[in-house]
Coordinates of C-alpha atoms and ligand atoms in Angstrom, one line a residue:
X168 CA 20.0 41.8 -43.6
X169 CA 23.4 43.2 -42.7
X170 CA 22.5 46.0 -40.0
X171 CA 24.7 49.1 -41.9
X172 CA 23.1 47.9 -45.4
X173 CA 20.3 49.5 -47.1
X174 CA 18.9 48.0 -50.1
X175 CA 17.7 49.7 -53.2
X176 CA 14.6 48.2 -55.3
X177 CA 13.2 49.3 -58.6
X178 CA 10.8 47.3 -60.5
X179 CA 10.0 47.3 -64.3
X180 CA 6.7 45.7 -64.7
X181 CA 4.7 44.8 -67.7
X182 CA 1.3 43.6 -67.7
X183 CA -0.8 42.6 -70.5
X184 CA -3.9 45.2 -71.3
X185 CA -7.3 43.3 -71.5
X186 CA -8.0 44.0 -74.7
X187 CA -10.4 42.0 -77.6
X188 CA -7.4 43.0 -80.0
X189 CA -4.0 43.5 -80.3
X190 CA -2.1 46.8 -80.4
X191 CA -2.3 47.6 -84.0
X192 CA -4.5 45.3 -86.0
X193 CA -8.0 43.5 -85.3
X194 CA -6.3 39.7 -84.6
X195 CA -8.0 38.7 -81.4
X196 CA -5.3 39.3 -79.0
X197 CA -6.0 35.4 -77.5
X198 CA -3.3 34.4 -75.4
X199 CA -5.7 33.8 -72.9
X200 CA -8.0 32.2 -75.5
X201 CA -5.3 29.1 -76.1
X202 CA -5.4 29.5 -79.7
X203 CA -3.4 26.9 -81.7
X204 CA 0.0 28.2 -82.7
X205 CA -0.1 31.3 -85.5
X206 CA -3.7 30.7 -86.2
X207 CA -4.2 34.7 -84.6
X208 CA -2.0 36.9 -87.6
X209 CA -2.7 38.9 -90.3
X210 CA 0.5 40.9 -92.1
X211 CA 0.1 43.8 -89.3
X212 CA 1.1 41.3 -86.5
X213 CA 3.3 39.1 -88.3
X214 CA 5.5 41.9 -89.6
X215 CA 4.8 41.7 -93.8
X216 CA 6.4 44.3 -95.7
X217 CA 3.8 47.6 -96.6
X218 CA 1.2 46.5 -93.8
X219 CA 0.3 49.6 -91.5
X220 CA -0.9 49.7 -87.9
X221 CA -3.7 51.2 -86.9
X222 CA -3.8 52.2 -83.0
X223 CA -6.2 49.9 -80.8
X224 CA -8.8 52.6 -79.2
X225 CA -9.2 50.8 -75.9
X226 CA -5.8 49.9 -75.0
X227 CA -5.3 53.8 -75.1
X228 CA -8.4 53.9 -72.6
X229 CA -6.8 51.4 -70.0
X230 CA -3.3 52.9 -70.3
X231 CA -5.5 56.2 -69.1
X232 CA -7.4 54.1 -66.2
X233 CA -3.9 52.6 -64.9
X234 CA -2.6 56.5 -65.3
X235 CA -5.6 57.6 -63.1
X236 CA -4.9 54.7 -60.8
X237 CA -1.5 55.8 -60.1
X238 CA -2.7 59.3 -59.4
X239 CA -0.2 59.7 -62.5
X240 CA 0.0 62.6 -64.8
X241 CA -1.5 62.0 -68.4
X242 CA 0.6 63.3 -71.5
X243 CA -2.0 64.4 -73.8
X244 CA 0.8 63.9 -76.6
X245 CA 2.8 60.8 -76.3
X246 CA 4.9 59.6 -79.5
X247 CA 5.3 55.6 -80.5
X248 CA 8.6 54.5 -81.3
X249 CA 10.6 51.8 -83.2
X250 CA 12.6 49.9 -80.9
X251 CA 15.3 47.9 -83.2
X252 CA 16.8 44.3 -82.2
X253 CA 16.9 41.0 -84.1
X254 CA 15.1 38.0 -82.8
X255 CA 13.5 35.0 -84.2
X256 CA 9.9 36.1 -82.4
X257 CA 10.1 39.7 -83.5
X258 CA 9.0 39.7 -87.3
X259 CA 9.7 43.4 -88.1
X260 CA 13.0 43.8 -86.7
X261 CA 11.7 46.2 -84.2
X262 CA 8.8 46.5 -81.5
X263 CA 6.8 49.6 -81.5
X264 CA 6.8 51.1 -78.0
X265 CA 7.0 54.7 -76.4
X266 CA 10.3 56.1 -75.8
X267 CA 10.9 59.5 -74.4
X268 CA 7.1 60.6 -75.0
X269 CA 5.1 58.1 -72.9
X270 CA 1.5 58.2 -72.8
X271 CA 1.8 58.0 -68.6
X272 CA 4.0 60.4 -66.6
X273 CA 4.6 60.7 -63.0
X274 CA 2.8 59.1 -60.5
X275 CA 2.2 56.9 -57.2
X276 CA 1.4 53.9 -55.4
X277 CA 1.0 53.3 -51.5
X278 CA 2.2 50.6 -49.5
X279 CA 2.6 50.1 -45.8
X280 CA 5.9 50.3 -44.6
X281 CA 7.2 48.1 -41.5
X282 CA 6.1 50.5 -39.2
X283 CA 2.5 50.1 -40.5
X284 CA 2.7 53.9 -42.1
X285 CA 2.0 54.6 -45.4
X286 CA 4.8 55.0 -48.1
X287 CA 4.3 56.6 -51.5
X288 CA 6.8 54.3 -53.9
X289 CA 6.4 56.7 -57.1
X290 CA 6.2 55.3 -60.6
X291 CA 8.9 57.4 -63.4
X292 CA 6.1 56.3 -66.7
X293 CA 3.7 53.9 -68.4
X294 CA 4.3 53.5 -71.8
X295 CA 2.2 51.5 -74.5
X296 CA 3.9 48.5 -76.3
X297 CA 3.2 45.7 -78.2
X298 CA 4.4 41.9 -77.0
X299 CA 6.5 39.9 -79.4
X300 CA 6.0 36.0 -80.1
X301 CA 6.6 33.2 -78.4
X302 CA 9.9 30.7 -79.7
X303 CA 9.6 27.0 -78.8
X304 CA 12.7 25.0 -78.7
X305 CA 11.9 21.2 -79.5
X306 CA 14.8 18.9 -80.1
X307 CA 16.5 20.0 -83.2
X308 CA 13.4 22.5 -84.0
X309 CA 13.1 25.8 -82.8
X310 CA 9.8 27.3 -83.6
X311 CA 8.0 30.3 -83.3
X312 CA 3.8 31.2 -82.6
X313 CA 3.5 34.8 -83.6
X314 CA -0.1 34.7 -81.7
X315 CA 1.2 36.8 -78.9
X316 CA 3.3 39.2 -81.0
X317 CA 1.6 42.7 -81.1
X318 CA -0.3 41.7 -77.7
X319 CA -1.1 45.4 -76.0
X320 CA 1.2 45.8 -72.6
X321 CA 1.7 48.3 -70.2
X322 CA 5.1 48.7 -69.0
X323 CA 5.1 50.4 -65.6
X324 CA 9.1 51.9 -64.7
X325 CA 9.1 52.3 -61.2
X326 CA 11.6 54.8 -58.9
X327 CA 13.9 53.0 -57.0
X328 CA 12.2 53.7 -53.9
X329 CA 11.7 50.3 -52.4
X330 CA 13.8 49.8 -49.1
X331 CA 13.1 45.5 -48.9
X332 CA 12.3 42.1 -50.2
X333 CA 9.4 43.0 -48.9
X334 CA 8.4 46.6 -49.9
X335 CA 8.7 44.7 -53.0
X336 CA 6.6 42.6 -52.9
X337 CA 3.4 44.5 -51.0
X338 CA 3.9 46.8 -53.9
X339 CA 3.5 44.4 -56.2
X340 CA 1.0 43.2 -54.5
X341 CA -1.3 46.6 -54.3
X342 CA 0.0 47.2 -57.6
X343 CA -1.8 43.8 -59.3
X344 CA -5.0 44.2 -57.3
X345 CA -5.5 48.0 -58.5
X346 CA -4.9 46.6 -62.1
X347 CA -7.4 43.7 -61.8
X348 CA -9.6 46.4 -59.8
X349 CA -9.9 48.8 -63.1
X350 CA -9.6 45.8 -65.1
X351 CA -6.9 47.3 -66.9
X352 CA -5.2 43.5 -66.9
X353 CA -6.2 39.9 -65.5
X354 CA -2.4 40.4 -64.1
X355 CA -2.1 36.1 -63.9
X356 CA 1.1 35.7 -63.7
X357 CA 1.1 32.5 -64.5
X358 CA -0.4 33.4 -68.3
X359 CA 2.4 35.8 -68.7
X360 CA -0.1 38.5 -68.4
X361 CA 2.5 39.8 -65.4
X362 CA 5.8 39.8 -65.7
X363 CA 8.6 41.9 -63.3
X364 CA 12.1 42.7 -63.9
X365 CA 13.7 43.9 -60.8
X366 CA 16.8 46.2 -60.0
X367 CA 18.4 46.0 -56.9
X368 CA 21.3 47.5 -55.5
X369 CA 23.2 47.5 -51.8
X370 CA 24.6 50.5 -49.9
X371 CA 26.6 51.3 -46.6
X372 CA 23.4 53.1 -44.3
X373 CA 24.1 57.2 -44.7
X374 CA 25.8 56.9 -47.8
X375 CA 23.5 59.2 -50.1
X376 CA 24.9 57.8 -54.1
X377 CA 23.3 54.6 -54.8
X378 CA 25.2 51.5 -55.6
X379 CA 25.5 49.4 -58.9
X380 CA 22.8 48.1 -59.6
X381 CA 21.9 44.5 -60.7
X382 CA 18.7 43.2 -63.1
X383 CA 17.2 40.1 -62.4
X384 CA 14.6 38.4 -64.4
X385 CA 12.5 35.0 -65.2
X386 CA 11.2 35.6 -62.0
X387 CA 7.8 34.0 -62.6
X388 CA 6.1 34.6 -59.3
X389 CA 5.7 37.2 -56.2
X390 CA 7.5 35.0 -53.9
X391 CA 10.4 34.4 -56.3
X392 CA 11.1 37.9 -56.3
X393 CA 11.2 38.3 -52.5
X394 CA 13.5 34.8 -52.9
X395 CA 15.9 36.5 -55.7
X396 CA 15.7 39.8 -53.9
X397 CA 16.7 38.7 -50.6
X398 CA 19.6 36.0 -51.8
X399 CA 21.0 38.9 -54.3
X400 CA 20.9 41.6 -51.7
X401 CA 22.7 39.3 -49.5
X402 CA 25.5 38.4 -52.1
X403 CA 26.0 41.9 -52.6
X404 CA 26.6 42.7 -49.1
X405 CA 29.2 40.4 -48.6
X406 CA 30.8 41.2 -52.2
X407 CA 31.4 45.0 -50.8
X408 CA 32.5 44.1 -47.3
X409 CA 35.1 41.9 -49.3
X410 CA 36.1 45.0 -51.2
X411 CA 35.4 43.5 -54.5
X412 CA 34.0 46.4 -57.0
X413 CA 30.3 45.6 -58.9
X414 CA 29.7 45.9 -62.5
X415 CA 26.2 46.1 -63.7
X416 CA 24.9 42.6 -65.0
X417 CA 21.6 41.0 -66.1
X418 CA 20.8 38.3 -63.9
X419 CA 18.7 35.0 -63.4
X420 CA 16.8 33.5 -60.8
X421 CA 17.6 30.0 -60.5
X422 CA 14.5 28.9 -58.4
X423 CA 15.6 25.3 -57.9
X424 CA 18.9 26.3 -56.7
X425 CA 17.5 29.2 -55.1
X426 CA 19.9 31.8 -56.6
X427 CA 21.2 34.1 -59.1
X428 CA 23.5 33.8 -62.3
X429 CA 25.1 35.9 -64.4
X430 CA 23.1 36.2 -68.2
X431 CA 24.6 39.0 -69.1
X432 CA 27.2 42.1 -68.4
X433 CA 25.5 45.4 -69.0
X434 CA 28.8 46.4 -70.8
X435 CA 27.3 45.0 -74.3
X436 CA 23.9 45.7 -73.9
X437 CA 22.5 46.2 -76.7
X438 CA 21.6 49.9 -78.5
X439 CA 17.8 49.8 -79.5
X440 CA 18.3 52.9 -82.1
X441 CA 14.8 54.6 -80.8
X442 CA 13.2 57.1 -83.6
X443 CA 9.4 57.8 -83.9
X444 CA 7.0 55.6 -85.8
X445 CA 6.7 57.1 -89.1
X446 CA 3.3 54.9 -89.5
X447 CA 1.9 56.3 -86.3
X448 CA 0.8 60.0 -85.6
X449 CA 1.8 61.3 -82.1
X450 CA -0.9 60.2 -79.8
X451 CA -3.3 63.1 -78.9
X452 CA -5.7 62.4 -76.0
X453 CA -8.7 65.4 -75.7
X454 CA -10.0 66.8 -72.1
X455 CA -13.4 65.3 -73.2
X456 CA -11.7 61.9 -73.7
X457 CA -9.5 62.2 -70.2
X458 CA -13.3 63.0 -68.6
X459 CA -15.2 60.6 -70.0
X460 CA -12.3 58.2 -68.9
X461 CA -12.2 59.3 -65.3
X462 CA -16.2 59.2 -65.0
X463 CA -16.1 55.2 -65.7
X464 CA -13.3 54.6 -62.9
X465 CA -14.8 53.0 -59.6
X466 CA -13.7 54.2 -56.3
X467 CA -9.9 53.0 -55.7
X468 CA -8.9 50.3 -53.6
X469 CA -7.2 52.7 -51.3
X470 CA -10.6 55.2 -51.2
X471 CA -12.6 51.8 -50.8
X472 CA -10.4 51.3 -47.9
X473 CA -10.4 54.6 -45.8
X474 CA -14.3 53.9 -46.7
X475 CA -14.6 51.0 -44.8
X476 CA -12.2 52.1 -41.6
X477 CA -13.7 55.2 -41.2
X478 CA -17.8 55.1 -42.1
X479 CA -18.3 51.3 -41.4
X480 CA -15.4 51.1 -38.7
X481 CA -14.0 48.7 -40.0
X482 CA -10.2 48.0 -38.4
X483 CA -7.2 49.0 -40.5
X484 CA -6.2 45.4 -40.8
X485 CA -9.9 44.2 -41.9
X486 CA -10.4 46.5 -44.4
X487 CA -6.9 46.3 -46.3
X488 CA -8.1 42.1 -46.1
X489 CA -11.5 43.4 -47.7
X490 CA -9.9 45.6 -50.3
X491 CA -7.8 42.7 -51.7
X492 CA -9.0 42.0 -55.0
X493 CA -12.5 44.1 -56.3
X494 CA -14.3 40.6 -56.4
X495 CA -13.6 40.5 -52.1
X496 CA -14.9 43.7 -51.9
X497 CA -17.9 42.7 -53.7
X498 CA -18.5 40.2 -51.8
X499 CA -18.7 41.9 -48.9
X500 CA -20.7 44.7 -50.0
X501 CA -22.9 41.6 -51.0
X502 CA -23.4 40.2 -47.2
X503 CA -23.3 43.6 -45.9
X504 CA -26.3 44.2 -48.0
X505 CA -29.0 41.8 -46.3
X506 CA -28.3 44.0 -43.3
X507 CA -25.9 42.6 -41.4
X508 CA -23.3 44.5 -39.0
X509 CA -20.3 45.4 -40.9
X510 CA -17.8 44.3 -38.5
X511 CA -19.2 40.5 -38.0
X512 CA -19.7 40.0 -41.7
X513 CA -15.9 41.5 -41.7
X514 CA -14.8 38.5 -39.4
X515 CA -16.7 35.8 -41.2
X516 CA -15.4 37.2 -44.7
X517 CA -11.7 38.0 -43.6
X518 CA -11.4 35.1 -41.0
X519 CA -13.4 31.9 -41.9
X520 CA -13.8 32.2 -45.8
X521 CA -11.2 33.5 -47.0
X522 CA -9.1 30.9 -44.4
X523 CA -11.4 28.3 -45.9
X524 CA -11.2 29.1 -49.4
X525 CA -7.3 29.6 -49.1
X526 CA -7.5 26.2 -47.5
X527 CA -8.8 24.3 -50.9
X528 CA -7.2 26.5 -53.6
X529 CA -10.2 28.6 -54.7
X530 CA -11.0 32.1 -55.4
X531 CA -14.2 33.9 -54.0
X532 CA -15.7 34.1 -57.1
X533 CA -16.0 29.9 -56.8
X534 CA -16.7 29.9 -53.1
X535 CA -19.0 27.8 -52.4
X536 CA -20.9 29.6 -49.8
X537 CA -23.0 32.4 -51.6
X538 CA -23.2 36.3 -49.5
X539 CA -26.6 34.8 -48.6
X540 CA -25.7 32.0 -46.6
X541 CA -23.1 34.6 -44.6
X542 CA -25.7 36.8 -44.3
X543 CA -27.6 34.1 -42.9
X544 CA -25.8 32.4 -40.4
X545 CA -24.6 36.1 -39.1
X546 CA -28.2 36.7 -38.9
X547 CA -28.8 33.4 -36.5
X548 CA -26.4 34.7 -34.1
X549 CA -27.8 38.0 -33.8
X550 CA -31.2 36.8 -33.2
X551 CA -30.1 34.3 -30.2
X552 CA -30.7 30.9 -32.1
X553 CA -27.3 29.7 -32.0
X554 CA -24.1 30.9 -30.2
X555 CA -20.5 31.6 -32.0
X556 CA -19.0 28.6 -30.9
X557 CA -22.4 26.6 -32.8
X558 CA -21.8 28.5 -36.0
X559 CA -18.5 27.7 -36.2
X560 CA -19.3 24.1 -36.2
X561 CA -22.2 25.1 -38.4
X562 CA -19.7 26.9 -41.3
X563 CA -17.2 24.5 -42.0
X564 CA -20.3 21.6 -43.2
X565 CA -22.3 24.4 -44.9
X566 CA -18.8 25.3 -46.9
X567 CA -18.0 21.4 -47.3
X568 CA -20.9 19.7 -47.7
X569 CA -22.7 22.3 -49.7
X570 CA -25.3 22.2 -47.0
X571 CA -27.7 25.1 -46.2
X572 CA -27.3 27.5 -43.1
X573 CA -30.5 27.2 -42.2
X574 CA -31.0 23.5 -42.5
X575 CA -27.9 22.7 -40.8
X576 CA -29.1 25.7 -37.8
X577 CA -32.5 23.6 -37.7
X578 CA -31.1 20.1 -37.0
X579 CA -28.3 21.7 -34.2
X580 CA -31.8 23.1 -32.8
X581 CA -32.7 19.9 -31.3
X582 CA -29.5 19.2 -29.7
X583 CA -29.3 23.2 -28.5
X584 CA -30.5 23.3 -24.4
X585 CA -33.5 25.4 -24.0
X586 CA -34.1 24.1 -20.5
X587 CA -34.8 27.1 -18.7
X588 CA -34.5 25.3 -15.3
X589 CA -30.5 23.8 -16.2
X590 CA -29.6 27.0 -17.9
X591 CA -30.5 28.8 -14.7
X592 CA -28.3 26.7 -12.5
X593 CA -25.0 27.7 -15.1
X594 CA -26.3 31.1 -15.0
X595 CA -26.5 31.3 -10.8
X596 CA -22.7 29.6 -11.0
X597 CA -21.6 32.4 -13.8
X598 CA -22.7 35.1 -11.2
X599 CA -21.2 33.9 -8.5
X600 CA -17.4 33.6 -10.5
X601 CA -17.8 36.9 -11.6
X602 CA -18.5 39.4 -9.3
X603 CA -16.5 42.3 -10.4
X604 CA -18.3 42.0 -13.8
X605 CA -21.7 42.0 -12.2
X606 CA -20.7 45.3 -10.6
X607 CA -19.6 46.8 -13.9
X608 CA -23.3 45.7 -15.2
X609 CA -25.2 46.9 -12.5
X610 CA -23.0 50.5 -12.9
X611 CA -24.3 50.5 -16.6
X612 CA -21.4 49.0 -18.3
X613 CA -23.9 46.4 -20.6
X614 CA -21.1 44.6 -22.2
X615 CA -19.7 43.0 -18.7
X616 CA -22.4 40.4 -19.4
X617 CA -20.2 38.6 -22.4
X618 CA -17.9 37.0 -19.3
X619 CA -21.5 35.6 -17.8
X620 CA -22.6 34.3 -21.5
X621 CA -19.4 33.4 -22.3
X622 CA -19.1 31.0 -18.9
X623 CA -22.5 29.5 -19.3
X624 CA -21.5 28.3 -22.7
X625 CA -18.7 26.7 -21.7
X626 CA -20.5 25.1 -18.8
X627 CA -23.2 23.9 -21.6
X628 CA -20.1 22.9 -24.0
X629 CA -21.5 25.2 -26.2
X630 CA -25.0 24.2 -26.4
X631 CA -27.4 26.4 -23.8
X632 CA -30.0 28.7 -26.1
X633 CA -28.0 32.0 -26.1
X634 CA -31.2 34.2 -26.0
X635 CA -32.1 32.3 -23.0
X636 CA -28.9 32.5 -21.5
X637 CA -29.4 36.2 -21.9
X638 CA -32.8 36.4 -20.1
X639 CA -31.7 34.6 -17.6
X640 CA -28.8 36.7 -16.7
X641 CA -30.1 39.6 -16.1
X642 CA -33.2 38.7 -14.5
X643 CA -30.5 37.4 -11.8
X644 CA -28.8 40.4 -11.4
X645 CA -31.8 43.0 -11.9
Ligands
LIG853 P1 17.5 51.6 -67.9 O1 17.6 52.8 -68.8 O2 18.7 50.7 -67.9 O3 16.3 50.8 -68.1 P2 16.5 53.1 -65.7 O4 17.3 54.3 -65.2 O5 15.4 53.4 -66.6 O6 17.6 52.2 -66.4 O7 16.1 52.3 -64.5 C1 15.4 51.1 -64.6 C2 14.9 50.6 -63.3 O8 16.0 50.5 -62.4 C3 14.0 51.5 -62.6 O9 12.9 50.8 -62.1 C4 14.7 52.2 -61.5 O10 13.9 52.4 -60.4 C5 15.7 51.1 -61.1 N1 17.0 51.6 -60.6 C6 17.7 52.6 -61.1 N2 18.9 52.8 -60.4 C7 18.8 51.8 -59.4 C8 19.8 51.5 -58.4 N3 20.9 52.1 -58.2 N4 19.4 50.5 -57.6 C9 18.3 49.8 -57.8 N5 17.4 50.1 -58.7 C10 17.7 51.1 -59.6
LIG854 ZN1 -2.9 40.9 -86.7
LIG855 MG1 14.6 52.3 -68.5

């Protein structure tokens, strides 16, 4: 980006809530469930004339767990409100919402900023809403499926407090794993269960009043809003150097083309005509219901995270990997649990399986390798039975081949060197190459002996017992 440019980023996120129902009336809220079209309605959700909503208990609770999450303030009134505008997918005219009384006030998420410190991008509210349908265009048809409409969401309005492409996206990013975390949404984007509208706007550097901002949308993934964000930041730029004056507009990404068109001018937005819900009371949450709330939520991915730097010592880098998604952190909990150390089960987690796994498309959950067999190889290498370099020929098979650690650690047993005699002749070499870290030994610094180890096994390409090699060494320099 232009050097005297700043960028400013809002984002207006909605997720859907994971609910059984919808918002207002007991239809199994199934988008996820791939129900045939309109075979999920009754005359709450499909708009009929007289029918009444009645307020889905548990969307109110995850609304509270996302507040929580955000370190957010909790209005123990908020009000729902009629939100007017004509379209085919929206049966009543109007989508209930939360206007000016939202059930989610002020609050917070962290990200790391470029210089690796952390930066609070504050959220303005969280309201509750209800999705509308879905329309289908076919030929000369255009239908509708009116399964989705009164879907539970969660819109989250962020500040515009986002400085890049790609502050936007490591927001989104923590923001999506704390909401899978509490299990507040799935978040897959690809469902529509996460969906971002973003709001970007350029200024000279030192210029304190923001710029006009521009809305894009149909951005249907993360990358495709650090794509929009960076081409539209770019246009911007040059538009103001040329002197030309902005006007707010609606926008598109164009992902094949790789940029942004105009949908619409903000000039004839539409008026939405807010007023309460006369068929809703003002929503009333109770201390007793904010605490029994707040004793169900885990510990935070960010609490998780200081967790593992500072009790397990885990590096800042490692434990952000292993605070990813609530099923990672499982996992590793999981290995850490047969006893292992905390920072090798850290490397074979963050390093090999995740690298693996990313490798072949799958999640943790469907890895192929159980905690067990982590546990288990990490185990090996403690007790001397098979070096680094072994295991990592060992891990790939056991994660392709479905084959077990200890089988595959039994078979490399008869090709691993336990001649005491050979080993000792690498060992006398390793001694003689290294004097200065024989000296540290002998002064008491232990871990001078990896450079001997480490030079044996390359001498035995890998294969001398490393117990043995152990032994060996410092009998020669005792
Ligand atoms: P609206 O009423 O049109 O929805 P809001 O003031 O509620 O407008 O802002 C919507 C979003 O736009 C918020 O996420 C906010 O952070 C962001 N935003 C507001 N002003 C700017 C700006 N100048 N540049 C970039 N983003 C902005
Ligand atoms: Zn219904
Ligand atoms: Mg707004």
């Amino acid at each position: 980006m232009e050097q005297n440019f700043e960028s400013i980023i809002g984002l207006e996120i909605h997720v859907q809530l994971n609910t059984e129902s919808k918002m207002f009336c007991s239809c199994p809220s199934g988008a996820r469930k791939n129900l045939a079209p309109n075979t999920a309605l009754c005359p709450v959700c499909s708009g009929q004339p007289g029918a009444l909503p009645v307020l889905n208990k548990k969307a109110v609770e995850l609304a509270l767990r996302a507040g929580f999450g955000f370190n957010a303030q909790i209005n123990k009134e908020s009000v729902f409100a009629r939100k007017n505008y004509f379209y085919p997918d929206l049966p009543k005219g109007y989508q209930i919402s939360q206007d000016d009384k939202p059930i989610i006030g002020k609050g917070y998420i962290e990200i790391k900023d470029a210089q690796g410190n952390t930066k609070k991008i504050g959220i303005t509210r969280a309201h509750l809403e209800e999705d509308a349908g879905k329309s289908m265009h076919e030929e000369s048809d255009s239908l509708v499926d009116l399964n989705r409409s009164g879907v539970p969401l969660l819109e989250i309005v962020g500040e515009p407090d986002l400085r890049s492409p790609q502050e936007a996206y490591d927001y989104l990013t923590n923001l999506r794993a704390l909401l899978s975390w509490l299990d507040v949404s799935n978040c897959d984007m690809e469902k529509g269960e996460l969906r971002v509208d973003v709001n970007v706007s350029v200024r000279p550097k030192g210029q304190e009043k923001f710029g006009t901002r521009m809305e894009i949308k149909n951005l249907n993934s993360f990358k495709a809003v650090k794509d929009a964000l960076t081409y539209e930041i770019n246009r911007q730029i040059a538009a103001v150097k040329a002197g030309e004056t902005l006007h707010q507009q609606t926008m598109l990404w164009d992902e094949v083309k790789g940029e942004t068109k105009v949908m619409r001018s903000k000039e004839t937005a539409q008026e939405y005509r807010y007023f309460p819900e006369p068929d809703l009371k003002p929503l009333i949450i109770t201390e007793e219901e904010i605490a029994q709330v707040r004793s169900s939520m885990p510990m935070l991915p960010s609490q998780k995270r200081e967790y593992f730097e500072k009790e397990l010592g885990l590096a800042s880098y490692d434990a952000g990997i292993l605070t990813k998604s609530r099923q990672i952190t499982e996992y590793f909990e999981k290995v850490l649990s047969y006893g292992v150390p905390a920072k090798q089960a850290a490397n074979w987690i963050g390093t090999d399986l995740l690298g693996a796994l990313n490798a072949c498309g799958k999640e943790i959950e469907d890895s192929p390798l159980p905690p067990s067999e982590i546990a288990a190889l990490i185990k090996f290498i403690q007790e001397g039975k098979i070096s680094i370099k072994m295991a990592r020929e060992i891990f790939p098979k056991a994660f392709n081949e479905n084959k077990k650690i200890a089988d595959l650690v039994k078979s490399l047993g008869q090709t691993q060197i336990n001649d005491e005699a050979q080993i000792e002749v690498w060992a006398k070499q390793a001694v003689e190459a290294n004097p200065k870290a024989v000296a540290d030994y002998k002064s008491g610094n232990t871990k001078a002996i990896g450079a001997m180890v480490g030079m044996v096994m390359k001498l035995s390409k890998g294969k001398a017992n490393p117990a043995i090699i152990n032994k060996i060494l410092v009998r020669l320099m005792s």
